[in-house]
Amino acid sequence: MKYSSFLKRNKQEVQKGIILVIGKHMNRTALGIVDALLTLYPQLSFEELKELLPDTINPSAPKNYKSLFAPYNPNRKYGVVQPGSIKNEAIENGLDINASHFTEMEETFMTNDEMEVLVSKSWESSDTETGENDLQNLINHVKQYGIIVNAAEPTSEPFKTGSYKLYILNKKLFKELNNFKQVNYLVLGIVLAIIISLITFYLATK
């Protein structure tokens, strides 16, 4: 992952929080967390995002919606995010993707490799498989990436419209993360300039 060196170098400072998510309703809080993660780390590919948010965080969901993840496996973990391609799979299987994932334009995201990201709406306060609070597991997990989350209230109507807000807590680290791509290119440019200079010098002295 491109940001691993940054996280190791600033571990203690990062865990104090770079960005705060304040959410209303469990599923909207989860949506805000994914938004915060992609806001902090805009260079993530979809594969890297899945590595940062493993499916084991949120294992349970109605089995018919697990059929979206081809090839079908009823024991597969449901996950935090899935690719936008499952929308077509839902249509083919006669399933309403809006009942399982956020799909509105302002509720979906794009990774750096141009993969659409859909966030799960299914979050259990007592997971069917593990008995754990899935959202709390997500909250605990993302702290290592600099994301701090308020306690979201469980609701008996998880698919009702809620909201979330993001607040920058550490502007210095936030700015460093958003300049990460430019910094990488600068270093690459310096290295290439040195290599070209050495080659030029070698050819001139032959």
JSON list of C-alpha atoms in Angstrom, two decimals:
[
{"chain": "A", "resi": 1, "resn": "MET", "atom": "CA", "xyz": [0.00, 0.00, 0.00]},
{"chain": "A", "resi": 2, "resn": "LYS", "atom": "CA", "xyz": [1.39, 3.37, -1.09]},
{"chain": "A", "resi": 3, "resn": "TYR", "atom": "CA", "xyz": [0.80, 4.96, 2.31]},
{"chain": "A", "resi": 4, "resn": "SER", "atom": "CA", "xyz": [2.37, 2.26, 4.52]},
{"chain": "A", "resi": 5, "resn": "SER", "atom": "CA", "xyz": [5.57, 4.24, 5.10]},
{"chain": "A", "resi": 6, "resn": "PHE", "atom": "CA", "xyz": [3.55, 7.32, 6.04]},
{"chain": "A", "resi": 7, "resn": "LEU", "atom": "CA", "xyz": [1.46, 5.36, 8.55]},
{"chain": "A", "resi": 8, "resn": "LYS", "atom": "CA", "xyz": [4.51, 3.76, 10.15]},
{"chain": "A", "resi": 9, "resn": "ARG", "atom": "CA", "xyz": [6.40, 7.03, 10.37]},
{"chain": "A", "resi": 10, "resn": "ASN", "atom": "CA", "xyz": [3.50, 8.93, 11.95]},
{"chain": "A", "resi": 11, "resn": "LYS", "atom": "CA", "xyz": [1.81, 6.05, 13.81]},
{"chain": "A", "resi": 12, "resn": "GLN", "atom": "CA", "xyz": [1.18, 7.74, 17.17]},
{"chain": "A", "resi": 13, "resn": "GLU", "atom": "CA", "xyz": [0.07, 11.03, 15.62]},
{"chain": "A", "resi": 14, "resn": "VAL", "atom": "CA", "xyz": [-2.18, 9.29, 13.09]},
{"chain": "A", "resi": 15, "resn": "GLN", "atom": "CA", "xyz": [-4.00, 7.28, 15.77]},
{"chain": "A", "resi": 16, "resn": "LYS", "atom": "CA", "xyz": [-4.86, 10.50, 17.61]},
{"chain": "A", "resi": 17, "resn": "GLY", "atom": "CA", "xyz": [-7.00, 11.28, 14.57]},
{"chain": "A", "resi": 18, "resn": "ILE", "atom": "CA", "xyz": [-6.64, 13.16, 11.30]},
{"chain": "A", "resi": 19, "resn": "ILE", "atom": "CA", "xyz": [-10.32, 13.31, 10.38]},
{"chain": "A", "resi": 20, "resn": "LEU", "atom": "CA", "xyz": [-13.50, 13.00, 12.48]},
{"chain": "A", "resi": 21, "resn": "VAL", "atom": "CA", "xyz": [-16.70, 11.35, 11.24]},
{"chain": "A", "resi": 22, "resn": "ILE", "atom": "CA", "xyz": [-19.92, 12.35, 12.96]},
{"chain": "A", "resi": 23, "resn": "GLY", "atom": "CA", "xyz": [-22.73, 10.13, 11.76]},
{"chain": "A", "resi": 24, "resn": "LYS", "atom": "CA", "xyz": [-26.43, 9.59, 12.30]},
{"chain": "A", "resi": 25, "resn": "HIS", "atom": "CA", "xyz": [-27.66, 6.00, 11.88]},
{"chain": "A", "resi": 26, "resn": "MET", "atom": "CA", "xyz": [-25.32, 3.03, 11.59]},
{"chain": "A", "resi": 27, "resn": "ASN", "atom": "CA", "xyz": [-25.26, 2.65, 7.82]},
{"chain": "A", "resi": 28, "resn": "ARG", "atom": "CA", "xyz": [-24.72, 6.36, 7.17]},
{"chain": "A", "resi": 29, "resn": "THR", "atom": "CA", "xyz": [-21.86, 6.36, 9.64]},
{"chain": "A", "resi": 30, "resn": "ALA", "atom": "CA", "xyz": [-20.27, 3.50, 7.68]},
{"chain": "A", "resi": 31, "resn": "LEU", "atom": "CA", "xyz": [-20.75, 5.54, 4.50]},
{"chain": "A", "resi": 32, "resn": "GLY", "atom": "CA", "xyz": [-19.01, 8.48, 6.16]},
{"chain": "A", "resi": 33, "resn": "ILE", "atom": "CA", "xyz": [-16.09, 6.29, 7.23]},
{"chain": "A", "resi": 34, "resn": "VAL", "atom": "CA", "xyz": [-15.47, 5.13, 3.65]},
{"chain": "A", "resi": 35, "resn": "ASP", "atom": "CA", "xyz": [-15.76, 8.73, 2.46]},
{"chain": "A", "resi": 36, "resn": "ALA", "atom": "CA", "xyz": [-13.20, 9.78, 5.09]},
{"chain": "A", "resi": 37, "resn": "LEU", "atom": "CA", "xyz": [-10.82, 6.98, 4.11]},
{"chain": "A", "resi": 38, "resn": "LEU", "atom": "CA", "xyz": [-10.88, 7.93, 0.42]},
{"chain": "A", "resi": 39, "resn": "THR", "atom": "CA", "xyz": [-10.62, 11.61, 1.31]},
{"chain": "A", "resi": 40, "resn": "LEU", "atom": "CA", "xyz": [-7.49, 10.95, 3.35]},
{"chain": "A", "resi": 41, "resn": "TYR", "atom": "CA", "xyz": [-5.94, 8.45, 0.92]},
{"chain": "A", "resi": 42, "resn": "PRO", "atom": "CA", "xyz": [-7.03, 9.53, -2.58]},
{"chain": "A", "resi": 43, "resn": "GLN", "atom": "CA", "xyz": [-4.42, 7.38, -4.35]},
{"chain": "A", "resi": 44, "resn": "LEU", "atom": "CA", "xyz": [-5.94, 4.06, -3.18]},
{"chain": "A", "resi": 45, "resn": "SER", "atom": "CA", "xyz": [-6.81, 1.47, -5.81]},
{"chain": "A", "resi": 46, "resn": "PHE", "atom": "CA", "xyz": [-9.93, -0.63, -5.27]},
{"chain": "A", "resi": 47, "resn": "GLU", "atom": "CA", "xyz": [-7.79, -3.64, -4.34]},
{"chain": "A", "resi": 48, "resn": "GLU", "atom": "CA", "xyz": [-5.94, -1.56, -1.74]},
{"chain": "A", "resi": 49, "resn": "LEU", "atom": "CA", "xyz": [-9.23, -0.25, -0.36]},
{"chain": "A", "resi": 50, "resn": "LYS", "atom": "CA", "xyz": [-10.43, -3.84, 0.10]},
{"chain": "A", "resi": 51, "resn": "GLU", "atom": "CA", "xyz": [-7.17, -4.64, 1.89]},
{"chain": "A", "resi": 52, "resn": "LEU", "atom": "CA", "xyz": [-7.72, -1.73, 4.28]},
{"chain": "A", "resi": 53, "resn": "LEU", "atom": "CA", "xyz": [-11.37, -2.71, 4.83]},
{"chain": "A", "resi": 54, "resn": "PRO", "atom": "CA", "xyz": [-11.44, -6.55, 4.85]},
{"chain": "A", "resi": 55, "resn": "ASP", "atom": "CA", "xyz": [-14.79, -8.30, 4.44]},
{"chain": "A", "resi": 56, "resn": "THR", "atom": "CA", "xyz": [-14.41, -9.92, 7.87]},
{"chain": "A", "resi": 57, "resn": "ILE", "atom": "CA", "xyz": [-15.33, -6.59, 9.49]},
{"chain": "A", "resi": 58, "resn": "ASN", "atom": "CA", "xyz": [-18.96, -7.00, 8.37]},
{"chain": "A", "resi": 59, "resn": "PRO", "atom": "CA", "xyz": [-19.65, -10.71, 7.70]},
{"chain": "A", "resi": 60, "resn": "SER", "atom": "CA", "xyz": [-23.45, -11.08, 7.85]},
{"chain": "A", "resi": 61, "resn": "ALA", "atom": "CA", "xyz": [-26.17, -10.18, 5.37]},
{"chain": "A", "resi": 62, "resn": "PRO", "atom": "CA", "xyz": [-29.27, -11.77, 3.82]},
{"chain": "A", "resi": 63, "resn": "LYS", "atom": "CA", "xyz": [-28.09, -14.78, 1.84]},
{"chain": "A", "resi": 64, "resn": "ASN", "atom": "CA", "xyz": [-29.88, -13.71, -1.33]},
{"chain": "A", "resi": 65, "resn": "TYR", "atom": "CA", "xyz": [-27.69, -10.60, -1.47]},
{"chain": "A", "resi": 66, "resn": "LYS", "atom": "CA", "xyz": [-24.58, -12.67, -1.06]},
{"chain": "A", "resi": 67, "resn": "SER", "atom": "CA", "xyz": [-25.54, -14.16, -4.41]},
{"chain": "A", "resi": 68, "resn": "LEU", "atom": "CA", "xyz": [-24.31, -10.91, -5.95]},
{"chain": "A", "resi": 69, "resn": "PHE", "atom": "CA", "xyz": [-20.72, -11.89, -5.33]},
{"chain": "A", "resi": 70, "resn": "ALA", "atom": "CA", "xyz": [-20.02, -14.25, -8.20]},
{"chain": "A", "resi": 71, "resn": "PRO", "atom": "CA", "xyz": [-19.31, -17.09, -7.95]},
{"chain": "A", "resi": 72, "resn": "TYR", "atom": "CA", "xyz": [-22.10, -17.51, -5.42]},
{"chain": "A", "resi": 73, "resn": "ASN", "atom": "CA", "xyz": [-21.00, -18.65, -1.98]},
{"chain": "A", "resi": 74, "resn": "PRO", "atom": "CA", "xyz": [-23.56, -18.38, 0.87]},
{"chain": "A", "resi": 75, "resn": "ASN", "atom": "CA", "xyz": [-20.72, -18.48, 3.40]},
{"chain": "A", "resi": 76, "resn": "ARG", "atom": "CA", "xyz": [-18.84, -15.53, 1.91]},
{"chain": "A", "resi": 77, "resn": "LYS", "atom": "CA", "xyz": [-18.35, -12.51, 4.15]},
{"chain": "A", "resi": 78, "resn": "TYR", "atom": "CA", "xyz": [-20.60, -9.61, 3.16]},
{"chain": "A", "resi": 79, "resn": "GLY", "atom": "CA", "xyz": [-18.02, -6.86, 3.54]},
{"chain": "A", "resi": 80, "resn": "VAL", "atom": "CA", "xyz": [-17.83, -3.10, 3.90]},
{"chain": "A", "resi": 81, "resn": "VAL", "atom": "CA", "xyz": [-17.50, -2.17, 0.21]},
{"chain": "A", "resi": 82, "resn": "GLN", "atom": "CA", "xyz": [-18.13, -3.89, -3.11]},
{"chain": "A", "resi": 83, "resn": "PRO", "atom": "CA", "xyz": [-17.48, -2.87, -6.74]},
{"chain": "A", "resi": 84, "resn": "GLY", "atom": "CA", "xyz": [-20.13, -1.10, -8.76]},
{"chain": "A", "resi": 85, "resn": "SER", "atom": "CA", "xyz": [-20.33, -4.12, -11.05]},
{"chain": "A", "resi": 86, "resn": "ILE", "atom": "CA", "xyz": [-22.67, -5.83, -8.57]},
{"chain": "A", "resi": 87, "resn": "LYS", "atom": "CA", "xyz": [-25.44, -3.47, -9.75]},
{"chain": "A", "resi": 88, "resn": "ASN", "atom": "CA", "xyz": [-25.65, -5.42, -13.00]},
{"chain": "A", "resi": 89, "resn": "GLU", "atom": "CA", "xyz": [-25.55, -8.70, -11.11]},
{"chain": "A", "resi": 90, "resn": "ALA", "atom": "CA", "xyz": [-28.48, -7.50, -8.98]},
{"chain": "A", "resi": 91, "resn": "ILE", "atom": "CA", "xyz": [-30.56, -6.70, -12.05]},
{"chain": "A", "resi": 92, "resn": "GLU", "atom": "CA", "xyz": [-29.80, -10.11, -13.57]},
{"chain": "A", "resi": 93, "resn": "ASN", "atom": "CA", "xyz": [-30.88, -11.82, -10.33]},
{"chain": "A", "resi": 94, "resn": "GLY", "atom": "CA", "xyz": [-34.02, -9.71, -9.78]},
{"chain": "A", "resi": 95, "resn": "LEU", "atom": "CA", "xyz": [-32.61, -8.10, -6.62]},
{"chain": "A", "resi": 96, "resn": "ASP", "atom": "CA", "xyz": [-32.95, -4.50, -5.49]},
{"chain": "A", "resi": 97, "resn": "ILE", "atom": "CA", "xyz": [-29.37, -3.26, -5.06]},
{"chain": "A", "resi": 98, "resn": "ASN", "atom": "CA", "xyz": [-30.70, -0.12, -3.35]},
{"chain": "A", "resi": 99, "resn": "ALA", "atom": "CA", "xyz": [-31.84, -2.29, -0.43]},
{"chain": "A", "resi": 100, "resn": "SER", "atom": "CA", "xyz": [-28.34, -3.60, 0.20]},
{"chain": "A", "resi": 101, "resn": "HIS", "atom": "CA", "xyz": [-25.93, -0.82, -0.85]},
{"chain": "A", "resi": 102, "resn": "PHE", "atom": "CA", "xyz": [-25.80, 2.95, -1.24]},
{"chain": "A", "resi": 103, "resn": "THR", "atom": "CA", "xyz": [-26.14, 3.70, -4.95]},
{"chain": "A", "resi": 104, "resn": "GLU", "atom": "CA", "xyz": [-27.08, 7.37, -5.37]},
{"chain": "A", "resi": 105, "resn": "MET", "atom": "CA", "xyz": [-24.48, 9.49, -7.18]},
{"chain": "A", "resi": 106, "resn": "GLU", "atom": "CA", "xyz": [-23.56, 11.44, -4.03]},
{"chain": "A", "resi": 107, "resn": "GLU", "atom": "CA", "xyz": [-23.34, 8.18, -2.04]},
{"chain": "A", "resi": 108, "resn": "THR", "atom": "CA", "xyz": [-20.87, 6.29, -4.24]},
{"chain": "A", "resi": 109, "resn": "PHE", "atom": "CA", "xyz": [-17.15, 6.82, -4.60]},
{"chain": "A", "resi": 110, "resn": "MET", "atom": "CA", "xyz": [-14.37, 6.23, -7.12]},
{"chain": "A", "resi": 111, "resn": "THR", "atom": "CA", "xyz": [-10.95, 4.79, -6.41]},
{"chain": "A", "resi": 112, "resn": "ASN", "atom": "CA", "xyz": [-7.78, 6.00, -8.10]},
{"chain": "A", "resi": 113, "resn": "ASP", "atom": "CA", "xyz": [-8.01, 3.16, -10.64]},
{"chain": "A", "resi": 114, "resn": "GLU", "atom": "CA", "xyz": [-11.52, 4.34, -11.57]},
{"chain": "A", "resi": 115, "resn": "MET", "atom": "CA", "xyz": [-13.45, 1.56, -9.84]},
{"chain": "A", "resi": 116, "resn": "GLU", "atom": "CA", "xyz": [-16.86, 2.52, -8.48]},
{"chain": "A", "resi": 117, "resn": "VAL", "atom": "CA", "xyz": [-17.26, 1.84, -4.75]},
{"chain": "A", "resi": 118, "resn": "LEU", "atom": "CA", "xyz": [-20.58, 0.79, -3.20]},
{"chain": "A", "resi": 119, "resn": "VAL", "atom": "CA", "xyz": [-20.88, 0.82, 0.60]},
{"chain": "A", "resi": 120, "resn": "SER", "atom": "CA", "xyz": [-23.00, -1.75, 2.41]},
{"chain": "A", "resi": 121, "resn": "LYS", "atom": "CA", "xyz": [-26.22, -0.68, 4.12]},
{"chain": "A", "resi": 122, "resn": "SER", "atom": "CA", "xyz": [-26.39, -3.85, 6.23]},
{"chain": "A", "resi": 123, "resn": "TRP", "atom": "CA", "xyz": [-24.87, -3.35, 9.69]},
{"chain": "A", "resi": 124, "resn": "GLU", "atom": "CA", "xyz": [-25.84, -5.46, 12.69]},
{"chain": "A", "resi": 125, "resn": "SER", "atom": "CA", "xyz": [-25.42, -4.35, 16.30]},
{"chain": "A", "resi": 126, "resn": "SER", "atom": "CA", "xyz": [-25.21, -8.07, 17.14]},
{"chain": "A", "resi": 127, "resn": "ASP", "atom": "CA", "xyz": [-23.84, -9.90, 14.13]},
{"chain": "A", "resi": 128, "resn": "THR", "atom": "CA", "xyz": [-25.66, -13.13, 13.19]},
{"chain": "A", "resi": 129, "resn": "GLU", "atom": "CA", "xyz": [-22.36, -14.99, 12.82]},
{"chain": "A", "resi": 130, "resn": "THR", "atom": "CA", "xyz": [-20.08, -13.36, 15.40]},
{"chain": "A", "resi": 131, "resn": "GLY", "atom": "CA", "xyz": [-22.43, -11.69, 17.90]},
{"chain": "A", "resi": 132, "resn": "GLU", "atom": "CA", "xyz": [-20.28, -8.55, 17.63]},
{"chain": "A", "resi": 133, "resn": "ASN", "atom": "CA", "xyz": [-21.26, -4.99, 16.72]},
{"chain": "A", "resi": 134, "resn": "ASP", "atom": "CA", "xyz": [-20.19, -4.74, 13.08]},
{"chain": "A", "resi": 135, "resn": "LEU", "atom": "CA", "xyz": [-20.08, -0.95, 12.98]},
{"chain": "A", "resi": 136, "resn": "GLN", "atom": "CA", "xyz": [-18.04, -0.78, 16.18]},
{"chain": "A", "resi": 137, "resn": "ASN", "atom": "CA", "xyz": [-15.59, -3.23, 14.63]},
{"chain": "A", "resi": 138, "resn": "LEU", "atom": "CA", "xyz": [-15.26, -0.88, 11.65]},
{"chain": "A", "resi": 139, "resn": "ILE", "atom": "CA", "xyz": [-14.81, 2.13, 13.94]},
{"chain": "A", "resi": 140, "resn": "ASN", "atom": "CA", "xyz": [-12.10, 0.37, 15.92]},
{"chain": "A", "resi": 141, "resn": "HIS", "atom": "CA", "xyz": [-10.38, -0.81, 12.73]},
{"chain": "A", "resi": 142, "resn": "VAL", "atom": "CA", "xyz": [-10.08, 2.56, 10.96]},
{"chain": "A", "resi": 143, "resn": "LYS", "atom": "CA", "xyz": [-8.52, 4.34, 13.93]},
{"chain": "A", "resi": 144, "resn": "GLN", "atom": "CA", "xyz": [-5.13, 3.07, 12.72]},
{"chain": "A", "resi": 145, "resn": "TYR", "atom": "CA", "xyz": [-5.67, 5.09, 9.52]},
{"chain": "A", "resi": 146, "resn": "GLY", "atom": "CA", "xyz": [-6.38, 8.35, 11.35]},
{"chain": "A", "resi": 147, "resn": "ILE", "atom": "CA", "xyz": [-10.18, 8.19, 11.32]},
{"chain": "A", "resi": 148, "resn": "ILE", "atom": "CA", "xyz": [-12.03, 8.92, 14.56]},
{"chain": "A", "resi": 149, "resn": "VAL", "atom": "CA", "xyz": [-15.77, 8.22, 14.73]},
{"chain": "A", "resi": 150, "resn": "ASN", "atom": "CA", "xyz": [-18.46, 9.33, 17.15]},
{"chain": "A", "resi": 151, "resn": "ALA", "atom": "CA", "xyz": [-20.78, 6.71, 18.69]},
{"chain": "A", "resi": 152, "resn": "ALA", "atom": "CA", "xyz": [-23.56, 6.13, 16.16]},
{"chain": "A", "resi": 153, "resn": "GLU", "atom": "CA", "xyz": [-27.00, 5.33, 17.49]},
{"chain": "A", "resi": 154, "resn": "PRO", "atom": "CA", "xyz": [-28.38, 1.91, 16.44]},
{"chain": "A", "resi": 155, "resn": "THR", "atom": "CA", "xyz": [-31.72, 2.23, 14.70]},
{"chain": "A", "resi": 156, "resn": "SER", "atom": "CA", "xyz": [-34.56, -0.16, 14.00]},
{"chain": "A", "resi": 157, "resn": "GLU", "atom": "CA", "xyz": [-34.91, 1.48, 10.58]},
{"chain": "A", "resi": 158, "resn": "PRO", "atom": "CA", "xyz": [-31.38, 1.20, 9.14]},
{"chain": "A", "resi": 159, "resn": "PHE", "atom": "CA", "xyz": [-32.36, 2.14, 5.60]},
{"chain": "A", "resi": 160, "resn": "LYS", "atom": "CA", "xyz": [-33.92, 5.48, 6.51]},
{"chain": "A", "resi": 161, "resn": "THR", "atom": "CA", "xyz": [-32.04, 8.57, 5.38]},
{"chain": "A", "resi": 162, "resn": "GLY", "atom": "CA", "xyz": [-29.48, 9.74, 7.88]},
{"chain": "A", "resi": 163, "resn": "SER", "atom": "CA", "xyz": [-26.44, 11.94, 7.55]},
{"chain": "A", "resi": 164, "resn": "TYR", "atom": "CA", "xyz": [-22.77, 12.32, 8.38]},
{"chain": "A", "resi": 165, "resn": "LYS", "atom": "CA", "xyz": [-20.20, 15.09, 8.50]},
{"chain": "A", "resi": 166, "resn": "LEU", "atom": "CA", "xyz": [-16.42, 15.08, 8.21]},
{"chain": "A", "resi": 167, "resn": "TYR", "atom": "CA", "xyz": [-14.13, 17.39, 10.20]},
{"chain": "A", "resi": 168, "resn": "ILE", "atom": "CA", "xyz": [-10.37, 17.79, 9.78]},
{"chain": "A", "resi": 169, "resn": "LEU", "atom": "CA", "xyz": [-8.60, 17.31, 13.13]},
{"chain": "A", "resi": 170, "resn": "ASN", "atom": "CA", "xyz": [-4.94, 17.42, 12.03]},
{"chain": "A", "resi": 171, "resn": "LYS", "atom": "CA", "xyz": [-4.49, 19.84, 9.14]},
{"chain": "A", "resi": 172, "resn": "LYS", "atom": "CA", "xyz": [-0.74, 19.19, 8.91]},
{"chain": "A", "resi": 173, "resn": "LEU", "atom": "CA", "xyz": [-1.07, 15.45, 8.30]},
{"chain": "A", "resi": 174, "resn": "PHE", "atom": "CA", "xyz": [-4.16, 15.94, 6.14]},
{"chain": "A", "resi": 175, "resn": "LYS", "atom": "CA", "xyz": [-2.22, 18.31, 3.88]},
{"chain": "A", "resi": 176, "resn": "GLU", "atom": "CA", "xyz": [0.71, 15.87, 3.73]},
{"chain": "A", "resi": 177, "resn": "LEU", "atom": "CA", "xyz": [-1.59, 13.04, 2.64]},
{"chain": "A", "resi": 178, "resn": "ASN", "atom": "CA", "xyz": [-3.24, 15.15, -0.04]},
{"chain": "A", "resi": 179, "resn": "ASN", "atom": "CA", "xyz": [0.19, 16.13, -1.38]},
{"chain": "A", "resi": 180, "resn": "PHE", "atom": "CA", "xyz": [1.37, 12.51, -1.37]},
{"chain": "A", "resi": 181, "resn": "LYS", "atom": "CA", "xyz": [1.11, 12.07, -5.13]},
{"chain": "A", "resi": 182, "resn": "GLN", "atom": "CA", "xyz": [2.96, 15.31, -5.86]},
{"chain": "A", "resi": 183, "resn": "VAL", "atom": "CA", "xyz": [5.71, 14.40, -3.38]},
{"chain": "A", "resi": 184, "resn": "ASN", "atom": "CA", "xyz": [6.14, 10.99, -5.00]},
{"chain": "A", "resi": 185, "resn": "TYR", "atom": "CA", "xyz": [6.44, 12.56, -8.43]},
{"chain": "A", "resi": 186, "resn": "LEU", "atom": "CA", "xyz": [8.99, 15.07, -7.13]},
{"chain": "A", "resi": 187, "resn": "VAL", "atom": "CA", "xyz": [11.17, 12.30, -5.70]},
{"chain": "A", "resi": 188, "resn": "LEU", "atom": "CA", "xyz": [10.82, 10.30, -8.91]},
{"chain": "A", "resi": 189, "resn": "GLY", "atom": "CA", "xyz": [11.82, 13.37, -10.94]},
{"chain": "A", "resi": 190, "resn": "ILE", "atom": "CA", "xyz": [14.92, 13.92, -8.81]},
{"chain": "A", "resi": 191, "resn": "VAL", "atom": "CA", "xyz": [15.96, 10.27, -9.14]},
{"chain": "A", "resi": 192, "resn": "LEU", "atom": "CA", "xyz": [15.46, 10.35, -12.92]},
{"chain": "A", "resi": 193, "resn": "ALA", "atom": "CA", "xyz": [17.45, 13.59, -13.19]},
{"chain": "A", "resi": 194, "resn": "ILE", "atom": "CA", "xyz": [20.35, 12.00, -11.27]},
{"chain": "A", "resi": 195, "resn": "ILE", "atom": "CA", "xyz": [20.27, 8.90, -13.48]},
{"chain": "A", "resi": 196, "resn": "ILE", "atom": "CA", "xyz": [20.23, 11.01, -16.67]},
{"chain": "A", "resi": 197, "resn": "SER", "atom": "CA", "xyz": [23.13, 13.11, -15.37]},
{"chain": "A", "resi": 198, "resn": "LEU", "atom": "CA", "xyz": [25.19, 10.01, -14.60]},
{"chain": "A", "resi": 199, "resn": "ILE", "atom": "CA", "xyz": [24.50, 8.54, -18.03]},
{"chain": "A", "resi": 200, "resn": "THR", "atom": "CA", "xyz": [25.41, 11.83, -19.70]},
{"chain": "A", "resi": 201, "resn": "PHE", "atom": "CA", "xyz": [28.62, 12.06, -17.68]},
{"chain": "A", "resi": 202, "resn": "TYR", "atom": "CA", "xyz": [29.52, 8.45, -18.51]},
{"chain": "A", "resi": 203, "resn": "LEU", "atom": "CA", "xyz": [28.98, 8.95, -22.24]},
{"chain": "A", "resi": 204, "resn": "ALA", "atom": "CA", "xyz": [30.96, 12.21, -22.20]},
{"chain": "A", "resi": 205, "resn": "THR", "atom": "CA", "xyz": [33.98, 10.55, -20.59]},
{"chain": "A", "resi": 206, "resn": "LYS", "atom": "CA", "xyz": [34.09, 7.50, -22.88]}
]
